PDB file of C-alpha atoms in Angstrom:
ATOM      1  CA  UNK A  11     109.156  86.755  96.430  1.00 47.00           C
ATOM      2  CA  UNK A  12     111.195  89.430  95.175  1.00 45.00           C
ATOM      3  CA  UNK A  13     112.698  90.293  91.869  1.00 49.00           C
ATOM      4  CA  UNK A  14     115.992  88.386  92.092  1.00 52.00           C
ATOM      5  CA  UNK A  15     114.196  85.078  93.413  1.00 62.00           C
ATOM      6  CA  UNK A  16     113.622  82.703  90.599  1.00 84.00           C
ATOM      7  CA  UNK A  17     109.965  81.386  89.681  1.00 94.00           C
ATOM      8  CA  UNK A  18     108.562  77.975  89.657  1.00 97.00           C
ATOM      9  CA  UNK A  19     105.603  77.647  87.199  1.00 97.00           C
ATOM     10  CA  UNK A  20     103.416  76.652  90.041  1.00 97.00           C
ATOM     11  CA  UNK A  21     104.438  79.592  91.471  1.00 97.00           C
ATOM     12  CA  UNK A  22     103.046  81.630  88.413  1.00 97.00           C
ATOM     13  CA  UNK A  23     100.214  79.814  88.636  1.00 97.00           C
ATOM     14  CA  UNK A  24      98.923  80.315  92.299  1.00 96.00           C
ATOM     15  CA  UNK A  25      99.380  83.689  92.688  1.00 95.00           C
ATOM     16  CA  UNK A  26      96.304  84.799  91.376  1.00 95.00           C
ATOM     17  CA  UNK A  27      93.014  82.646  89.608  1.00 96.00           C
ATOM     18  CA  UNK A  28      93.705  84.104  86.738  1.00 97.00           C
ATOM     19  CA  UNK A  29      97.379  85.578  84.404  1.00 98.00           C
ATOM     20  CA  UNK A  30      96.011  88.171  82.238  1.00 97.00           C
ATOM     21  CA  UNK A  31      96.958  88.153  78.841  1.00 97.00           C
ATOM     22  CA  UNK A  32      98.261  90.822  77.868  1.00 97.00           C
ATOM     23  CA  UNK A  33      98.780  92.612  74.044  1.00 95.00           C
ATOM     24  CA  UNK A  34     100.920  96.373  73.413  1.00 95.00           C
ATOM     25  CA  UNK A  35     100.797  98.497  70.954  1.00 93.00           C
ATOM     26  CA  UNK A  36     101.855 101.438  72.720  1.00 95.00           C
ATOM     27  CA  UNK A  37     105.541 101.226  75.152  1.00 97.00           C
ATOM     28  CA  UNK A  38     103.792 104.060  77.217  1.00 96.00           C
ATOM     29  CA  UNK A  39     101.329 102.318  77.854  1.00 96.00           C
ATOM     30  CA  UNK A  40     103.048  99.168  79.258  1.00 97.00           C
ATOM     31  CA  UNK A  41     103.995 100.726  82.874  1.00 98.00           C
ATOM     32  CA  UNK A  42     100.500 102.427  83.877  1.00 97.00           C
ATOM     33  CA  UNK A  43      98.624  98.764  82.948  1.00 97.00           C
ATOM     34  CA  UNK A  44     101.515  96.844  85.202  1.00 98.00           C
ATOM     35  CA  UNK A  45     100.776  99.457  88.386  1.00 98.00           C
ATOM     36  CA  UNK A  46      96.232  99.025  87.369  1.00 97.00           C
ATOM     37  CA  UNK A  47      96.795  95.369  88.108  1.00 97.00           C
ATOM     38  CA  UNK A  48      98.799  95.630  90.684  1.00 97.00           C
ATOM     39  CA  UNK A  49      96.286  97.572  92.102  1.00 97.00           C
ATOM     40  CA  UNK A  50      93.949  95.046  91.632  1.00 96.00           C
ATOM     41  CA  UNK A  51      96.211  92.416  93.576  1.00 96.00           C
ATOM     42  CA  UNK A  52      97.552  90.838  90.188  1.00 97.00           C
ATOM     43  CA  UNK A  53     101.483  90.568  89.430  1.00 97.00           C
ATOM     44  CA  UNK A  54     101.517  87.794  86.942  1.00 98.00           C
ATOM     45  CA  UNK A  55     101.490  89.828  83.903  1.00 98.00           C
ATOM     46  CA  UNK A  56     101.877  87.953  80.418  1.00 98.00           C
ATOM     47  CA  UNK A  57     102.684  90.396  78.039  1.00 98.00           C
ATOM     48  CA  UNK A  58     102.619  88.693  74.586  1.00 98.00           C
ATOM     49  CA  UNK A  59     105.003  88.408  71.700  1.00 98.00           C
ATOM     50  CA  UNK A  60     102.443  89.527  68.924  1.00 97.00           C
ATOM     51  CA  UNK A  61     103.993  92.976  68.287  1.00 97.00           C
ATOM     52  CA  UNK A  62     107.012  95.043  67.585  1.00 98.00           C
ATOM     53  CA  UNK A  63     106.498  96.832  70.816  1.00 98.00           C
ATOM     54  CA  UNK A  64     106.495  93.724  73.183  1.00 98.00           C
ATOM     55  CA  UNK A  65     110.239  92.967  74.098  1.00 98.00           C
ATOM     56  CA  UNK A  66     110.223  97.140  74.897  1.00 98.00           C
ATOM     57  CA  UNK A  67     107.258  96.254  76.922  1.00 98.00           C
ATOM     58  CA  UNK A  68     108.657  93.282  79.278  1.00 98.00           C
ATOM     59  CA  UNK A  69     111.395  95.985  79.595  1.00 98.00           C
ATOM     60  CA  UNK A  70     109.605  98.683  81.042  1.00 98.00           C
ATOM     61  CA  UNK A  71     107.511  96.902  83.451  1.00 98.00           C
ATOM     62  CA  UNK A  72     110.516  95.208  84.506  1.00 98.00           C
ATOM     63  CA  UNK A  73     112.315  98.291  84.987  1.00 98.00           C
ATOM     64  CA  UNK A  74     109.828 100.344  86.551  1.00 98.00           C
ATOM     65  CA  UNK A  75     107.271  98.127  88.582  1.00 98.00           C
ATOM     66  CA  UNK A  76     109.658  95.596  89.830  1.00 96.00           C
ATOM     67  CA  UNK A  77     107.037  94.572  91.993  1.00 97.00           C
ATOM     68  CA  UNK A  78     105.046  93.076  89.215  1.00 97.00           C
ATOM     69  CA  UNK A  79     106.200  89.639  87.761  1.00 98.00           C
ATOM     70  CA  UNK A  80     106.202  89.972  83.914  1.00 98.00           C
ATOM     71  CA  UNK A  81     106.031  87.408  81.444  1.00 98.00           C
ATOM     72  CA  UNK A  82     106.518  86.586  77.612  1.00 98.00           C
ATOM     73  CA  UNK A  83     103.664  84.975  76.215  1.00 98.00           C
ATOM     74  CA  UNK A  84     103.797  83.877  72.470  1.00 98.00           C
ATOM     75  CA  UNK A  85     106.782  82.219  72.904  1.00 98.00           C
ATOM     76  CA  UNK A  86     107.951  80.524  69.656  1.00 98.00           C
ATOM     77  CA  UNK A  87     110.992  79.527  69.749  1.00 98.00           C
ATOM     78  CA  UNK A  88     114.615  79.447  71.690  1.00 98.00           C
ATOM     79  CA  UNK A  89     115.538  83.191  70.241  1.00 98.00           C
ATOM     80  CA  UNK A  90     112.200  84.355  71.559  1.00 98.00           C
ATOM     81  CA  UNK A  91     112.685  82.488  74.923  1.00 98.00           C
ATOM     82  CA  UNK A  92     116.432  84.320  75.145  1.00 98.00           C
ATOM     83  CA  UNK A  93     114.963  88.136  74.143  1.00 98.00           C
ATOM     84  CA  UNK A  94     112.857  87.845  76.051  1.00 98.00           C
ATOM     85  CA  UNK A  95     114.742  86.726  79.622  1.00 98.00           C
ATOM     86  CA  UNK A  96     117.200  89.495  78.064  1.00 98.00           C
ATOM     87  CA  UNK A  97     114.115  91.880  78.143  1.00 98.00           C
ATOM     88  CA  UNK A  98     113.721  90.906  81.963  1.00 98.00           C
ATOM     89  CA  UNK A  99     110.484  88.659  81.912  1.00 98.00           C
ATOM     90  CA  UNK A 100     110.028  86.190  84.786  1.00 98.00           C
ATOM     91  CA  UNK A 101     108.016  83.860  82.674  1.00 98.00           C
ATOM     92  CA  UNK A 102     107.163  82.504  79.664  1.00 98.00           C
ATOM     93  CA  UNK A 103     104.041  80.846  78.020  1.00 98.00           C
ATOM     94  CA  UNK A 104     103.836  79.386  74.478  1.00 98.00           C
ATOM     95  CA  UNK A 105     101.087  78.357  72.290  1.00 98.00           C
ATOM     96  CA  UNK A 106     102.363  74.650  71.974  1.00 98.00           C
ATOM     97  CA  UNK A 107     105.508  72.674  72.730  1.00 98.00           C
ATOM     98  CA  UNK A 108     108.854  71.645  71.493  1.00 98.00           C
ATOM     99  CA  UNK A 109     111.717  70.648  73.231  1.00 98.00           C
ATOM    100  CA  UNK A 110     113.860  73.360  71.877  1.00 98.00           C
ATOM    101  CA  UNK A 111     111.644  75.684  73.890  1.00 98.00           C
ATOM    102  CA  UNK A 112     111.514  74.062  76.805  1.00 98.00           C
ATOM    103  CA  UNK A 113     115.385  74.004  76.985  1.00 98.00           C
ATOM    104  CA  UNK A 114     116.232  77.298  76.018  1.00 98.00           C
ATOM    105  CA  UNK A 115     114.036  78.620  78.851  1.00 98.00           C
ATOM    106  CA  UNK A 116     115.950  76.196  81.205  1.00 97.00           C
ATOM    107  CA  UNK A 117     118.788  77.583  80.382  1.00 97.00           C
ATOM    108  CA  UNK A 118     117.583  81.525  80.445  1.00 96.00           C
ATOM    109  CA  UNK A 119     115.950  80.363  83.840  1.00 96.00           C
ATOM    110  CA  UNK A 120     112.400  80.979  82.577  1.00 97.00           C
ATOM    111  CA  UNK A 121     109.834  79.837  84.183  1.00 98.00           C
ATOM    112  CA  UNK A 122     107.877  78.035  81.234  1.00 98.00           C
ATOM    113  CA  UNK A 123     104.148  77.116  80.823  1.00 98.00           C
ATOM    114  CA  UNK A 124     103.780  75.283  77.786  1.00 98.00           C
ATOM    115  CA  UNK A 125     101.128  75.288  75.704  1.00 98.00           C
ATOM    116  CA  UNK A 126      99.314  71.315  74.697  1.00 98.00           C
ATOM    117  CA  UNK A 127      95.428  70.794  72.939  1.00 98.00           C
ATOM    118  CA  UNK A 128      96.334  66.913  73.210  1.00 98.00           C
ATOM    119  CA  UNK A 129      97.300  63.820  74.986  1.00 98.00           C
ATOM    120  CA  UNK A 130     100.512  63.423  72.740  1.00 98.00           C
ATOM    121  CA  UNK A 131     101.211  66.722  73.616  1.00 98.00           C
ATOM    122  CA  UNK A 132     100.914  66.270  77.704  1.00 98.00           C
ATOM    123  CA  UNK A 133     103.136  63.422  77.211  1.00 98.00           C
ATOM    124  CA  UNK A 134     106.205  64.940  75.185  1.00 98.00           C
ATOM    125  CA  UNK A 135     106.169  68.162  77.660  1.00 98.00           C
ATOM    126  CA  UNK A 136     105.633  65.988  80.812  1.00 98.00           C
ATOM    127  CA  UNK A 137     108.949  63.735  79.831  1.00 98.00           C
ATOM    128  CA  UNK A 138     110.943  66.705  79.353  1.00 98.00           C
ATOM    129  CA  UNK A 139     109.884  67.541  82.948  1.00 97.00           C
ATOM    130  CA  UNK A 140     107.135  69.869  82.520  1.00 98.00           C
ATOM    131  CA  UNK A 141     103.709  69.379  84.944  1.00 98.00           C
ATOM    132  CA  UNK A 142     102.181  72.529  84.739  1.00 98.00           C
ATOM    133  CA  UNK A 143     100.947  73.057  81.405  1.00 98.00           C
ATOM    134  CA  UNK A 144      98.788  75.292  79.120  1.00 98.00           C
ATOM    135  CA  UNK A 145      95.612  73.924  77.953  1.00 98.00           C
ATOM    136  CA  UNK A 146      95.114  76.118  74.314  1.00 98.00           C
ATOM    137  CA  UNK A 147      93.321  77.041  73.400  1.00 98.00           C
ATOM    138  CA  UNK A 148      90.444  75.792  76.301  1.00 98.00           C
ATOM    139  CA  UNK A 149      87.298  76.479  75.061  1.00 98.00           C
ATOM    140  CA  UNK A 150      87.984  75.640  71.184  1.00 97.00           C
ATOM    141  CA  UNK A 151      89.522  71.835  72.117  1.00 98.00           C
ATOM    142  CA  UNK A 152      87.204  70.704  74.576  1.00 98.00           C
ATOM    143  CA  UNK A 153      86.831  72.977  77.452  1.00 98.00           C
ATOM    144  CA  UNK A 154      86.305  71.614  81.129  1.00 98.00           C
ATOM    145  CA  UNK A 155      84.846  68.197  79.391  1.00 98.00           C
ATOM    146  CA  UNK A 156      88.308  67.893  78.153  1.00 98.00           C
ATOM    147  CA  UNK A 157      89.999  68.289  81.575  1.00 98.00           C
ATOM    148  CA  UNK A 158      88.154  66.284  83.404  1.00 98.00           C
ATOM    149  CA  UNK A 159      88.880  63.645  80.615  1.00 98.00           C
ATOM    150  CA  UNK A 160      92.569  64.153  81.493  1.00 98.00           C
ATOM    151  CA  UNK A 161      92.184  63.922  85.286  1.00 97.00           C
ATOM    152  CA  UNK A 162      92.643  60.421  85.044  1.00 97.00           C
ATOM    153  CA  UNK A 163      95.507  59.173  83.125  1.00 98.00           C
ATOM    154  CA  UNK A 164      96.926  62.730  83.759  1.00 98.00           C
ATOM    155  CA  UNK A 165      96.576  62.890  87.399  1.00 98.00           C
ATOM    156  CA  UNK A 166      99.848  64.923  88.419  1.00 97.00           C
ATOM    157  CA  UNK A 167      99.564  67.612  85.437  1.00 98.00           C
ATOM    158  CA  UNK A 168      97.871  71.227  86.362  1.00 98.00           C
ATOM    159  CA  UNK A 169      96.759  73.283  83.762  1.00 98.00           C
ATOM    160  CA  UNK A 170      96.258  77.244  82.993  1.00 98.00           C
ATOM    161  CA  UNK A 171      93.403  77.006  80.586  1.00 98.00           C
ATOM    162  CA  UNK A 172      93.342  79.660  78.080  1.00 98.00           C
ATOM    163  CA  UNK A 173      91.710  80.688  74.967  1.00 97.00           C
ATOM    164  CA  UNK A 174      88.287  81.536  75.567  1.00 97.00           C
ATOM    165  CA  UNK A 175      88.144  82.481  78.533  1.00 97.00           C
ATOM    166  CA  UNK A 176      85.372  84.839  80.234  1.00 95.00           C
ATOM    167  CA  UNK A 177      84.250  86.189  83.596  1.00 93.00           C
ATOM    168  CA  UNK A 178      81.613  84.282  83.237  1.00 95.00           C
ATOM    169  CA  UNK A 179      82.845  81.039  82.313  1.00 96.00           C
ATOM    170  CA  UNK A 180      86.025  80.897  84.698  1.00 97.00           C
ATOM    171  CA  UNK A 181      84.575  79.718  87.551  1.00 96.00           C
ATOM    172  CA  UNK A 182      83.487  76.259  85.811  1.00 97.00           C
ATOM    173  CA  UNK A 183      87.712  75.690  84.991  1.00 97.00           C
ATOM    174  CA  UNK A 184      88.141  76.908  88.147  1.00 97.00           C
ATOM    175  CA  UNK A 185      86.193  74.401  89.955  1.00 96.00           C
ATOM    176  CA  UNK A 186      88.301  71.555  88.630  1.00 98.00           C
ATOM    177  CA  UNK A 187      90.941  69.759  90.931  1.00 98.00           C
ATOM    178  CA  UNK A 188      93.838  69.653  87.558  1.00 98.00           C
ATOM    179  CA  UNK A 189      93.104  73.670  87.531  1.00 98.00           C
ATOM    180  CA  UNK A 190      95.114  76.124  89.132  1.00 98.00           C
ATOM    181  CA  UNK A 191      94.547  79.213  87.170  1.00 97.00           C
ATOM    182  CA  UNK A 192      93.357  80.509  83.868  1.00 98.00           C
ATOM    183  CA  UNK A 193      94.630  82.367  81.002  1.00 98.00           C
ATOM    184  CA  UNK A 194      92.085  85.455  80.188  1.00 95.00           C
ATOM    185  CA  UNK A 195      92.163  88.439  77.787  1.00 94.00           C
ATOM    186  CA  UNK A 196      89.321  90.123  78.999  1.00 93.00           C
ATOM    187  CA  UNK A 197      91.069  91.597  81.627  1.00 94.00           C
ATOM    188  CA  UNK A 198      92.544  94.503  79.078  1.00 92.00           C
ATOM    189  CA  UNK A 199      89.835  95.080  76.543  1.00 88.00           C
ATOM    190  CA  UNK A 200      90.884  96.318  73.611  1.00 82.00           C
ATOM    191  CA  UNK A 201      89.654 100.113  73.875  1.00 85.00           C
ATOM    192  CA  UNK A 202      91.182 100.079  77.624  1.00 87.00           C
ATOM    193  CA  UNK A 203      94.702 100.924  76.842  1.00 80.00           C
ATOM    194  CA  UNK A 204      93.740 103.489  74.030  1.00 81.00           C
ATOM    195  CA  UNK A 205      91.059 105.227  76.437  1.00 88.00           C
ATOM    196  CA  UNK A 206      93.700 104.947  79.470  1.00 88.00           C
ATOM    197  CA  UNK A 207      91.306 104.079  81.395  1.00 93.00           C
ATOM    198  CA  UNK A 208      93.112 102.176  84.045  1.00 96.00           C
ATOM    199  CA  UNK A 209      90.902 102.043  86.821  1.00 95.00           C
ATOM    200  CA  UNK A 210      88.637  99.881  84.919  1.00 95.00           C
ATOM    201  CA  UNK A 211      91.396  97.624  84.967  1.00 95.00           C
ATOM    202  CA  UNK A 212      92.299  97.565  88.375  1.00 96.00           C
ATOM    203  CA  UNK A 213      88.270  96.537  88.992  1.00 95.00           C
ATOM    204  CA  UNK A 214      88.532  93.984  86.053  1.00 94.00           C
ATOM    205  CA  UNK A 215      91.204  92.396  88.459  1.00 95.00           C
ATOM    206  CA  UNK A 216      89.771  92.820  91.454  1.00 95.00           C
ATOM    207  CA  UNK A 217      86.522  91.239  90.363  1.00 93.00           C
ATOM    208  CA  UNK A 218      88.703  88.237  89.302  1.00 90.00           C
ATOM    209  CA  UNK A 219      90.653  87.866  91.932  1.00 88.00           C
ATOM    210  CA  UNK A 220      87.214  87.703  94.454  1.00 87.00           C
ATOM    211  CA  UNK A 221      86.550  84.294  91.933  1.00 81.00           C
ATOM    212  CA  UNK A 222      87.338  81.324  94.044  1.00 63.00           C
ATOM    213  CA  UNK A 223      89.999  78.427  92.892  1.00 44.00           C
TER     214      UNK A 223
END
């Protein structure tokens, strides 16, 4: 899969058991965190849209570790799904659904992982032709009792659950047959990227990529 091949949202969710998720405050420190994870045997980078410095972000990674697959999490709305294919992301993941979204990331060829908390939800993304979904945030709306409530009547969705999220608790989403990955922040912690401390990021990923789907 190389940069110029276009991504399925399956795709982006069976690289690796987990898409980190992924906030900059810093533009220099965007490229060093792409090549720790990489390191780690991660490429599925979600880098979200929660500050000034995110767009410039997606850019640099993009540019300079081509190898890594960036994405735009946080994303709100058609303009943000069109900055930030403009910015070079692969991907994008929102925090809920509309059909504005979804169609503006069509049309930017964005792979798109929408985010849903409920059955309504599932059902609006899933007639617009979206399957693999975003369960947000996991542990808040009901967690892996929740998914296996939606194994039934939603047997041909997969879900990325994220929002609460650990180490410790992945392996119980991961153990579910509607799971294909999880959404996690604790692979950057927050005094990581001010500390540069990169290697503890590349054995953050490692550790979580030894967790089993």
């Amino acid at each position: 899969m190389n940069a110029n091949t276009s991504l399925t949202a399956l795709q982006v969710m069976q690289d690796a058991p987990v898409i980190p998720v992924i906030v900059l405050n810093d533009v220099a420190h965007a490229v060093p965190l792409a090549r720790a994870f990489l390191a780690g045997g991660i490429r599925m980078l979600e880098v979200t849209l929660r500050t000034p410095q995110a767009l410039a972000c997606i850019e640099a990674i993009a540019r300079e570790v081509p190898e890594a697959m960036v994405g735009a999490g946080t994303v709100r709305s058609a303009s943000d799904a069109q900055a930030a294919a403009n910015a070079g992301a692969r991907f994008a993941v929102s925090p809920g659904y509309t059909s504005a979204v979804g169609q503006a990331c069509r049309d930017a060829k964005l792979a798109l992982l929408p985010g849903v908390a409920t059955g309504s939800e599932i059902m609006r993304a899933s007639e617009d032709g979206f399957t693999e979904l975003k369960f947000f945030p996991a542990v808040q709306a009901g967690g892996v009792g929740m998914l296996k409530a939606w194994g039934g009547p939603f047997f041909d969705v997969k879900f990325c659950p994220t929002g609460g999220i650990t180490l410790q608790n992945a392996p119980d989403f991961l153990a579910l047959p509607n799971v294909v990955c999880v959404g996690g922040s604790w692979l950057v912690p927050a005094q990581v990227a001010e500390s540069g401390d990169w290697g503890r990021v590349t054995r953050l990923a490692l550790e979580t990529k030894a967790l089993h789907q």
